[in-house]
Tab-separated table of C-alpha atoms in Angstrom:
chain	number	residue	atom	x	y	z
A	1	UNK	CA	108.630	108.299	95.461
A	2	UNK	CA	107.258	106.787	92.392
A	3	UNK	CA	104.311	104.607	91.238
A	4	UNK	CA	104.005	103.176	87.648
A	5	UNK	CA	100.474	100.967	86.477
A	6	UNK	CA	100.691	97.798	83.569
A	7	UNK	CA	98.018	97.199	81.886
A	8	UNK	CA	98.198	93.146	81.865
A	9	UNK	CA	95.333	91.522	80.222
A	10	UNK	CA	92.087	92.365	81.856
A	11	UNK	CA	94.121	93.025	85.265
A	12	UNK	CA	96.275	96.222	86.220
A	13	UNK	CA	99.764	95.732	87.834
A	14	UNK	CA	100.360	98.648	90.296
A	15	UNK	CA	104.470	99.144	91.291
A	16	UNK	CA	104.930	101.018	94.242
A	17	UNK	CA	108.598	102.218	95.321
A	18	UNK	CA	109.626	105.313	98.297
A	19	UNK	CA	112.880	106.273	99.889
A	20	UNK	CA	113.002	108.802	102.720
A	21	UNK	CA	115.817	110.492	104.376
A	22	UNK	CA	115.817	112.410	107.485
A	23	UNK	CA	119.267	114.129	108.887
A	24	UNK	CA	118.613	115.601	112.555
A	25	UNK	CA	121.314	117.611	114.962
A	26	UNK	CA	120.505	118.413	118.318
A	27	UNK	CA	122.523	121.806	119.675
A	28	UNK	CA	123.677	121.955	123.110
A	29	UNK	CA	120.400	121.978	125.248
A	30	UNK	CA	119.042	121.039	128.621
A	31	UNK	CA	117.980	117.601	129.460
A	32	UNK	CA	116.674	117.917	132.762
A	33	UNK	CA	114.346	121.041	132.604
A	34	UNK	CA	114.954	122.435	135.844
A	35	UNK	CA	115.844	125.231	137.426
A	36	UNK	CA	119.459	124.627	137.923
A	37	UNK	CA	122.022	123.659	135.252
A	38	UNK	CA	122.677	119.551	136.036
A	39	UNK	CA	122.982	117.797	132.542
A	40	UNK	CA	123.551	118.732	128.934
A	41	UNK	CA	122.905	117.210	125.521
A	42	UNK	CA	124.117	117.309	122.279
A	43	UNK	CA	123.728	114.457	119.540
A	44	UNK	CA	122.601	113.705	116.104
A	45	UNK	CA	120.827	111.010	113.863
A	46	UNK	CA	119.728	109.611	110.797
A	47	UNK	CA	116.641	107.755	109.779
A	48	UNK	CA	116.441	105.674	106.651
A	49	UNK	CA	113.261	104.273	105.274
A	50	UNK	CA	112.598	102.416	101.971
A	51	UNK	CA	109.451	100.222	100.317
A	52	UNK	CA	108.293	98.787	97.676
A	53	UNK	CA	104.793	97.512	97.373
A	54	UNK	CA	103.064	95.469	93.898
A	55	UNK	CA	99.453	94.953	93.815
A	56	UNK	CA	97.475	93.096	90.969
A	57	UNK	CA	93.647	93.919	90.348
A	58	UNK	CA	91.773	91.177	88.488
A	59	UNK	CA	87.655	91.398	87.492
A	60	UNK	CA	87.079	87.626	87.623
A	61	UNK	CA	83.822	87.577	86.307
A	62	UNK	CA	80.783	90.745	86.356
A	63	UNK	CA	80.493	90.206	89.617
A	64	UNK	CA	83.813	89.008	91.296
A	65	UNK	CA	86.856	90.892	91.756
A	66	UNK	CA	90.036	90.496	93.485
A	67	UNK	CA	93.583	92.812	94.569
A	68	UNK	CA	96.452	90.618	96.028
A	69	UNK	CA	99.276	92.185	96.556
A	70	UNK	CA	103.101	92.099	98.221
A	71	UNK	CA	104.536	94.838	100.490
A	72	UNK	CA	108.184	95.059	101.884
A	73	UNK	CA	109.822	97.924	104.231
A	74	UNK	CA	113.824	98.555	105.375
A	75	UNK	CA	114.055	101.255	108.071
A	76	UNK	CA	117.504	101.765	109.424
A	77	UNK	CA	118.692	104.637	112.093
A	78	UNK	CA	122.079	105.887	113.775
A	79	UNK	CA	121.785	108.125	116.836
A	80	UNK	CA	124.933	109.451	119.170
A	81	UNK	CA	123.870	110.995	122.103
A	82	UNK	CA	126.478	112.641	124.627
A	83	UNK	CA	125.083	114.088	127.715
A	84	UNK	CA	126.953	115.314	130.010
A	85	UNK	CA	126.556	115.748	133.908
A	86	UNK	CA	127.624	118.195	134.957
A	87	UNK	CA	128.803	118.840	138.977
A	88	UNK	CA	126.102	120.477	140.451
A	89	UNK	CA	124.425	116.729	140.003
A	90	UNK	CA	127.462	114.472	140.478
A	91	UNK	CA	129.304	116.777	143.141
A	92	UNK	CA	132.238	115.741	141.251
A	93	UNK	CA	135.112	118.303	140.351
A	94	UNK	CA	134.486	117.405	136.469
A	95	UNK	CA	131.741	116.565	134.072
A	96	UNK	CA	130.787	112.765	133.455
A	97	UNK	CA	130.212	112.512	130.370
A	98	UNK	CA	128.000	109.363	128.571
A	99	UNK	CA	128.158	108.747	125.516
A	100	UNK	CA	125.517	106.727	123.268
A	101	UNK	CA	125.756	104.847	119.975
A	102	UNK	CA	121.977	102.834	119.108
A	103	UNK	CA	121.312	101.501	115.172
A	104	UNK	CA	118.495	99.964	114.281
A	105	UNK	CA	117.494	97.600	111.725
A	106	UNK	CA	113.484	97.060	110.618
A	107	UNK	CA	112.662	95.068	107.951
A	108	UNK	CA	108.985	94.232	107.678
A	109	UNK	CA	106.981	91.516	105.030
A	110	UNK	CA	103.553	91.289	104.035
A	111	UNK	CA	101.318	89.311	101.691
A	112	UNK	CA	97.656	90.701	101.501
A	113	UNK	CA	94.889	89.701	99.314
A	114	UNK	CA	90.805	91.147	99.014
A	115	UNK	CA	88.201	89.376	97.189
A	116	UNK	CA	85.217	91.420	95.973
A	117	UNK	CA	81.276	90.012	95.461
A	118	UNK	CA	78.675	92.370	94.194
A	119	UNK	CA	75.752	89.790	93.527
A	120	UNK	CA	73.853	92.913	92.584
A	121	UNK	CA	74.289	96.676	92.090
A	122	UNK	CA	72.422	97.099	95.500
A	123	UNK	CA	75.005	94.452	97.505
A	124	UNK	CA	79.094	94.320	97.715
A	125	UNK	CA	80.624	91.952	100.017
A	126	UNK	CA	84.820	91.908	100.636
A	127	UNK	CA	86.547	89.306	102.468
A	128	UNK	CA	90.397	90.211	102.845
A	129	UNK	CA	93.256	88.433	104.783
A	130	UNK	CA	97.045	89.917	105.647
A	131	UNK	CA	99.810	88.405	106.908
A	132	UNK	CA	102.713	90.208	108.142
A	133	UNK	CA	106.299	89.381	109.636
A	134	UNK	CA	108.529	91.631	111.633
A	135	UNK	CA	111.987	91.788	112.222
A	136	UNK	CA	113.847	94.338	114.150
A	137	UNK	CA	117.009	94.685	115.990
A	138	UNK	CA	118.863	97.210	117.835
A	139	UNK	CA	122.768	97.228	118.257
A	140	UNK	CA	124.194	99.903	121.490
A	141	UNK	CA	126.927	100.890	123.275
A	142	UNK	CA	126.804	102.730	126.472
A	143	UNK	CA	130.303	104.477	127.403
A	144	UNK	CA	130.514	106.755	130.842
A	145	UNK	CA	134.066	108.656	130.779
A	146	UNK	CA	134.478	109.876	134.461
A	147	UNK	CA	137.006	112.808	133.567
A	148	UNK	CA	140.259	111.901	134.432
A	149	UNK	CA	139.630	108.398	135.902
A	150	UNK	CA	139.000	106.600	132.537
A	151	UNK	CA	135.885	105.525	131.498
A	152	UNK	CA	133.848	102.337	131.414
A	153	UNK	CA	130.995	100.781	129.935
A	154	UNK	CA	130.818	99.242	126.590
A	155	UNK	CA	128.951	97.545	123.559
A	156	UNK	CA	125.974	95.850	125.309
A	157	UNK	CA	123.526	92.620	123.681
A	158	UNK	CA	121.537	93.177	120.673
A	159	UNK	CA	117.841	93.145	121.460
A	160	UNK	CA	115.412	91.832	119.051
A	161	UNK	CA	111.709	91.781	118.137
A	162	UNK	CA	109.877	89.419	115.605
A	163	UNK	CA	106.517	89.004	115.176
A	164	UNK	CA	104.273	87.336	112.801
A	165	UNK	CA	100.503	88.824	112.673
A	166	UNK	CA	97.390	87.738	110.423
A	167	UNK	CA	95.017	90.238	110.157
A	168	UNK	CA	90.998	89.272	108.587
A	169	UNK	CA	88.761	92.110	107.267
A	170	UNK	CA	85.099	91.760	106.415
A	171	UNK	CA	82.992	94.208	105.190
A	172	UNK	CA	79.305	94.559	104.078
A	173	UNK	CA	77.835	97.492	102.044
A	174	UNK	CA	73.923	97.709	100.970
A	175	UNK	CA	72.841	100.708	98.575
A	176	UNK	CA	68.781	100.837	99.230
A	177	UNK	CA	68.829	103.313	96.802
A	178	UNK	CA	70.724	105.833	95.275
A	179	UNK	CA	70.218	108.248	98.030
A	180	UNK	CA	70.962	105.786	101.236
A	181	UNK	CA	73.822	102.882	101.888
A	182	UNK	CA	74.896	101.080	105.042
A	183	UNK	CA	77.506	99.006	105.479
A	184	UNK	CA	79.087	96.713	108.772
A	185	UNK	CA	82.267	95.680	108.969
A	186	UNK	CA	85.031	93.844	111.342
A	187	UNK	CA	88.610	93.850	110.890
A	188	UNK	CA	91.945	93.072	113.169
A	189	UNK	CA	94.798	95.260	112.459
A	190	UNK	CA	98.516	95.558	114.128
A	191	UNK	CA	100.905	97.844	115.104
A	192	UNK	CA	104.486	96.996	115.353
A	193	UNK	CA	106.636	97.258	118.239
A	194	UNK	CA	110.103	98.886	118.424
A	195	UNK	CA	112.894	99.843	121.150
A	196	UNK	CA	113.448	102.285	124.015
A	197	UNK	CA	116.760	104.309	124.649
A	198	UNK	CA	120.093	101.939	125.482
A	199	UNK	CA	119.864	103.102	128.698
A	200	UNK	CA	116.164	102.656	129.776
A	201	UNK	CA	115.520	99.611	132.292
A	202	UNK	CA	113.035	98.248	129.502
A	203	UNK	CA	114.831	97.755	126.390
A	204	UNK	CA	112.090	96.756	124.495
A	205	UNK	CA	107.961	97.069	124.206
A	206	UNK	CA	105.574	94.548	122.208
A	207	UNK	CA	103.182	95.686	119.612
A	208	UNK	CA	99.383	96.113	120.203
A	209	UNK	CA	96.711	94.870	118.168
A	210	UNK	CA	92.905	95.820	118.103
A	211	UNK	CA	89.605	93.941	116.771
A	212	UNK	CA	87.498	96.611	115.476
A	213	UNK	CA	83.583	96.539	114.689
A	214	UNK	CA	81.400	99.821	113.411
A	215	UNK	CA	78.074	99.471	111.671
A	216	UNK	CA	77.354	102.790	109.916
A	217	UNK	CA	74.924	104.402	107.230
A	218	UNK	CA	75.512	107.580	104.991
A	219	UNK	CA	72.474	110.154	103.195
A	220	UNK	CA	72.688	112.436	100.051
A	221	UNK	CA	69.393	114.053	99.474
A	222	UNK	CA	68.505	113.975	95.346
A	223	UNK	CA	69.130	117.513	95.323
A	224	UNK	CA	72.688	116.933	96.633
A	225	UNK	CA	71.508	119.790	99.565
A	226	UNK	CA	72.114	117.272	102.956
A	227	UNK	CA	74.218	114.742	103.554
A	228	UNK	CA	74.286	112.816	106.707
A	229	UNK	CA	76.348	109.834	108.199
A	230	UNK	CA	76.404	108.059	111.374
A	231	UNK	CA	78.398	105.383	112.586
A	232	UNK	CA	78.519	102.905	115.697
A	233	UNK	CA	81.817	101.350	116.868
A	234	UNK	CA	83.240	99.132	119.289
A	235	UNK	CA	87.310	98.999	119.545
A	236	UNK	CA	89.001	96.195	121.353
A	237	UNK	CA	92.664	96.437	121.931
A	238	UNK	CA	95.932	94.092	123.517
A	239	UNK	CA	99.122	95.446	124.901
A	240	UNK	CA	98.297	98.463	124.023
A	241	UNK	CA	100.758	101.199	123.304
A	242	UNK	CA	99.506	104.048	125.710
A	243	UNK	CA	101.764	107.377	126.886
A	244	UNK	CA	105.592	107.030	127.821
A	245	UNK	CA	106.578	107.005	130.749
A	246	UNK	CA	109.765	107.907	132.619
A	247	UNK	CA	112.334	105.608	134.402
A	248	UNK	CA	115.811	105.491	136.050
A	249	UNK	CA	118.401	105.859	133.571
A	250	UNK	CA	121.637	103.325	134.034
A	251	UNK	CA	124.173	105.636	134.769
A	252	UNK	CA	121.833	108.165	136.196
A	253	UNK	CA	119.656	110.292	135.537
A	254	UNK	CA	116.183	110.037	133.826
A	255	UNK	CA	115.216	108.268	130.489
A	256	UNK	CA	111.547	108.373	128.581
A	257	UNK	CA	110.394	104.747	128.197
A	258	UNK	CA	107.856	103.418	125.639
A	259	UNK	CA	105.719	100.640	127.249
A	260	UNK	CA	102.860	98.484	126.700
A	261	UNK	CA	99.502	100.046	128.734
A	262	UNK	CA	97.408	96.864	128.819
A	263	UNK	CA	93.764	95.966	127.597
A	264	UNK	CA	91.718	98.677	126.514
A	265	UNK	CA	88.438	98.960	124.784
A	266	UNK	CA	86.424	101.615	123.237
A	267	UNK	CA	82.895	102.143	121.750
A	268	UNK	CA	80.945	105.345	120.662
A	269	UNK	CA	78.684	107.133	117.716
A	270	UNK	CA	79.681	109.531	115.571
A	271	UNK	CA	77.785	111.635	113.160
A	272	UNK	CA	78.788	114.459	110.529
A	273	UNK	CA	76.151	116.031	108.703
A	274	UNK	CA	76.037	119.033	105.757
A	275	UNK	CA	73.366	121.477	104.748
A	276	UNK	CA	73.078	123.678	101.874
A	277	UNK	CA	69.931	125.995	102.093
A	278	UNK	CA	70.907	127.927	99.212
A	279	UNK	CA	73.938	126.952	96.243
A	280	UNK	CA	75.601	130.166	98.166
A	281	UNK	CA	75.762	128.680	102.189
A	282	UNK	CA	76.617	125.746	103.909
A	283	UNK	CA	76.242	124.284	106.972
A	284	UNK	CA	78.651	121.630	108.567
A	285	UNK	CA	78.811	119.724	111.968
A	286	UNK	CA	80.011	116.734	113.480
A	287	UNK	CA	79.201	115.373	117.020
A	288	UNK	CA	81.639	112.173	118.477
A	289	UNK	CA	80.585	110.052	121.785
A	290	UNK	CA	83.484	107.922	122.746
A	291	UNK	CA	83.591	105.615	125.872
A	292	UNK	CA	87.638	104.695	125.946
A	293	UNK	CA	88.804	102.837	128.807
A	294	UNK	CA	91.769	100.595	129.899
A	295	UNK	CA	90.125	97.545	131.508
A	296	UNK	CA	93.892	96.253	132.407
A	297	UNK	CA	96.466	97.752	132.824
A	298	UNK	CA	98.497	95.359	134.731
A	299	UNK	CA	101.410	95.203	131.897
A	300	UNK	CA	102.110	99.377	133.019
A	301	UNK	CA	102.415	97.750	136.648
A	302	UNK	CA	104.295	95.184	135.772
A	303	UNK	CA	107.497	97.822	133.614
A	304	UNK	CA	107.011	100.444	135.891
A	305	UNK	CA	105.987	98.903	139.205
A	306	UNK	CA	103.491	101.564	139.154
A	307	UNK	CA	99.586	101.854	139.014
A	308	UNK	CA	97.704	104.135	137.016
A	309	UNK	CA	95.584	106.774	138.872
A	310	UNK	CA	92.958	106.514	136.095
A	311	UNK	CA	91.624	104.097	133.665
A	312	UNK	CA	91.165	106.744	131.339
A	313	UNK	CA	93.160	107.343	127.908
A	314	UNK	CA	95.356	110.229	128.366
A	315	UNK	CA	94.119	113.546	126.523
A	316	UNK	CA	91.584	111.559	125.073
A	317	UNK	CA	87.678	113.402	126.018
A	318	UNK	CA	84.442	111.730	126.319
A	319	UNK	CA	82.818	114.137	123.779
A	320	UNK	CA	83.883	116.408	120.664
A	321	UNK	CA	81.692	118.563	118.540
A	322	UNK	CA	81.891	121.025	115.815
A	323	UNK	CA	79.702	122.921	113.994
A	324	UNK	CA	80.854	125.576	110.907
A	325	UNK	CA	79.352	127.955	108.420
A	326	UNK	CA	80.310	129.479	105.237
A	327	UNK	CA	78.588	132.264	102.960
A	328	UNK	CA	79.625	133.540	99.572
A	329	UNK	CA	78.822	136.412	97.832
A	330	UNK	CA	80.241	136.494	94.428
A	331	UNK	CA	81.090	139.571	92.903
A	332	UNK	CA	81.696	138.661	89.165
A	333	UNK	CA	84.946	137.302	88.794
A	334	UNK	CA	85.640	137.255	92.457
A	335	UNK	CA	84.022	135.564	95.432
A	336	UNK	CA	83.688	137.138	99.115
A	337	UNK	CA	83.741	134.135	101.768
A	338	UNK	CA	81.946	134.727	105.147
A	339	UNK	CA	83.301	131.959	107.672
A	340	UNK	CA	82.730	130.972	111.172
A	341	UNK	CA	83.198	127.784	113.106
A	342	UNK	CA	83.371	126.457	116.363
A	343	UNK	CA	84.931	123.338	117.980
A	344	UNK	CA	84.465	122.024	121.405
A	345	UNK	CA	86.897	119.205	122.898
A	346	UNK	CA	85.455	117.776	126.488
A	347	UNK	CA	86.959	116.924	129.673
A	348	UNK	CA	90.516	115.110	129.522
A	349	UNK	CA	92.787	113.099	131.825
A	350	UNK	CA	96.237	114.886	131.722
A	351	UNK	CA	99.675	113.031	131.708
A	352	UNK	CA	100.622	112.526	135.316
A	353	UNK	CA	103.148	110.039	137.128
A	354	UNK	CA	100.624	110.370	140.295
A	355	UNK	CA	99.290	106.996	141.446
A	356	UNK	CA	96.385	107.954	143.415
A	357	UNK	CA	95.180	111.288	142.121
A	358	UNK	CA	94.193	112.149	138.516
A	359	UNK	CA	94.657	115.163	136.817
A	360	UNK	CA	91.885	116.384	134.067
A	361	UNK	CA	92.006	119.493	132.027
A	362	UNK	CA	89.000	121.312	131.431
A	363	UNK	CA	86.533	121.255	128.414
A	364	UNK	CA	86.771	124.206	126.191
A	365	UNK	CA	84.932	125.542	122.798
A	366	UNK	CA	87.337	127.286	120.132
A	367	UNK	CA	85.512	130.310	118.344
A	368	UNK	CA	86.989	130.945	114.825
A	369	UNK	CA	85.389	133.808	112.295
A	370	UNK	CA	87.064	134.942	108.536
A	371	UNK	CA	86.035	137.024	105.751
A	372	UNK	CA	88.088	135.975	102.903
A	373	UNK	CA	88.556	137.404	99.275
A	374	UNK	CA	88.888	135.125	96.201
A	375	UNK	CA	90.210	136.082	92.352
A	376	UNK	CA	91.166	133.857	89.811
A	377	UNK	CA	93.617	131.209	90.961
């Protein structure tokens, strides 16, 4: 990774560059998770990722600024799979054994620019636009070897994704004073797409996009002792990518799938807050209200020929709190931390393939307590 900033004029020239590697093996291990031995696994991959971004910051005048910049990403994979079936599954005298080549090429475009207005010190106003175009393609080959009568199968179509996405953000921030701000904003952002397993009945899934809206406010008391902040949202997504699902393998057996959910929208308050009654203890908390529902899911039915049993977001609870404490003593030189917290996470809907009955796992509060010691670095 590296970054490097040019001082051009009254503007700043920011070069951004990455590469990431990632090398993975998978031993020998079950695929089925059951209680008899039916199919095994072995396989390996590698995941290649580079980027470069430039952006350009520009004061235009005392009160009008602007950052345009460029942004371009290459991912590339290779996985072989080879899992074999064994005869306890196939009731044939041998092991059928299929084998599984997928690459994938990702290469991803995007031109983005922000304009700031601060008429006064009290008032900032940005208006910023993105565009971005996707490209991604996936070569496979499937190959079943049936022991010793041969095998079959073969290098099957490419599949392909492109997508071209513009993406507004507005924002509004008012500082009443040096103590209180609010601020409203609405934005539309994207998430890309990609590819399911060779041998999945749904080769490939559409990205999801959401409109997003929060009005919010923040508080520092003069004395720096509270600060507060609350916030109001409302979330609006399409296609959206919700949990995988499983499906019929070709060739047998099972395969995870990736797969567009639907419509789903969600809107809620959140607040954090922090109290110091002395320089030596603090007080922390955060409460979160969120009402997240999928409002159609008829893209699920229409991949998996399946309803959903709930229009709830898996693992995702109606309500989520904390609350926390710290104390210090200090000692001269060294510090003595007192420390307790607790977290509660509400009622959730579980991942399930049932149709007509949900599953929910129960609400619970986490209790944590620590005395820690502190010297010099």
């Amino acid at each position: 990774n590296g970054k490097a900033e040019i001082g051009l004029g009254k503007s700043t020239l920011t070069l951004i560059a990455a590469y990431d590697q990632r090398n993975t093996t998978n031993p020998d291990s079950d695929v089925d998770f059951g209680p008899v031995n039916y199919a095994r696994s072995t396989g390996n991959d590698v995941l290649r990722t580079t980027t470069f971004e430039t952006r350009l910051d520009t004061p235009i005048s005392d009160s009008v600024s602007s950052l345009v910049g460029l942004f371009y990403s290459r991912e590339t994979s290779k996985l072989h799979d080879e899992t074999s079936l064994l005869p306890a599954i196939t009731g044939l005298p041998f092991n059928v054994v299929r084998k599984t080549d997928n690459a994938t090429e990702a290469n991803t475009y995007a031109a983005f620019g922000t304009l700031f207005w601060e008429p006064s010190d009290a008032l900032e106003v940005a208006l910023g636009l993105r565009f971005d175009h996707e490209s991604r393609v996936a070569r496979s080959a499937v190959v079943t070897v049936l022991g010793p009568l041969g095998s079959s199968g073969g290098a099957l179509p490419d599949a392909r994704i492109s997508s071209d996405q513009v993406e507004p953000r507005l924002s509004v921030t008012r500082h009443w004073n040096d103590q209180v701000m609010t601020y409203a904003s609405v934005a539309r952002g994207y998430r890309g797409g990609g590819f399911n397993a060779p041998t999945a009945p749904t080769r490939t899934y559409q990205g999801d996009s959401a409109w997003t809206y929060e009005i919010g406010t923040k508080y520092t008391s003069a004395d720096n002792t509270i600060y507060l902040s609350g916030a109001l949202f409302y979330n609006d997504y399409k296609n959206y990518i919700g949990l995988n699902s499983i499906a019929p393998a070709a060739g047998g057996g099972l395969v995870t799938v990736d797969l567009n959910t639907g419509s789903v929208e969600s809107y809620g308050f959140e607040l954090e807050g922090i109290l110091r009654p002395t320089p030596a203890w603090t007080i922390s908390g955060g409460l979160t209200l969120m009402h997240a529902r999928i409002t159609d899911a008829s893209a699920y039915t229409a991949t998996t020929k399946r309803v959903l049993a709930s229009d709830r977001l898996t693992f995702q609870p109606d309500v989520m709190g904390n609350v926390a404490t710290e104390y210090t003593i200090g000692l001269g030189g060294s510090d003595i931390v007192l420390g307790a917290s607790a977290t509660y996470k509400g009622k959730r809907l579980a991942a399930t393939l049932n149709q007509t009955t949900p599953t929910f796992l129960g609400g619970y509060w986490l209790a944590n307590a620590s005395i820690t010691y502190r010297r010099g670095g």
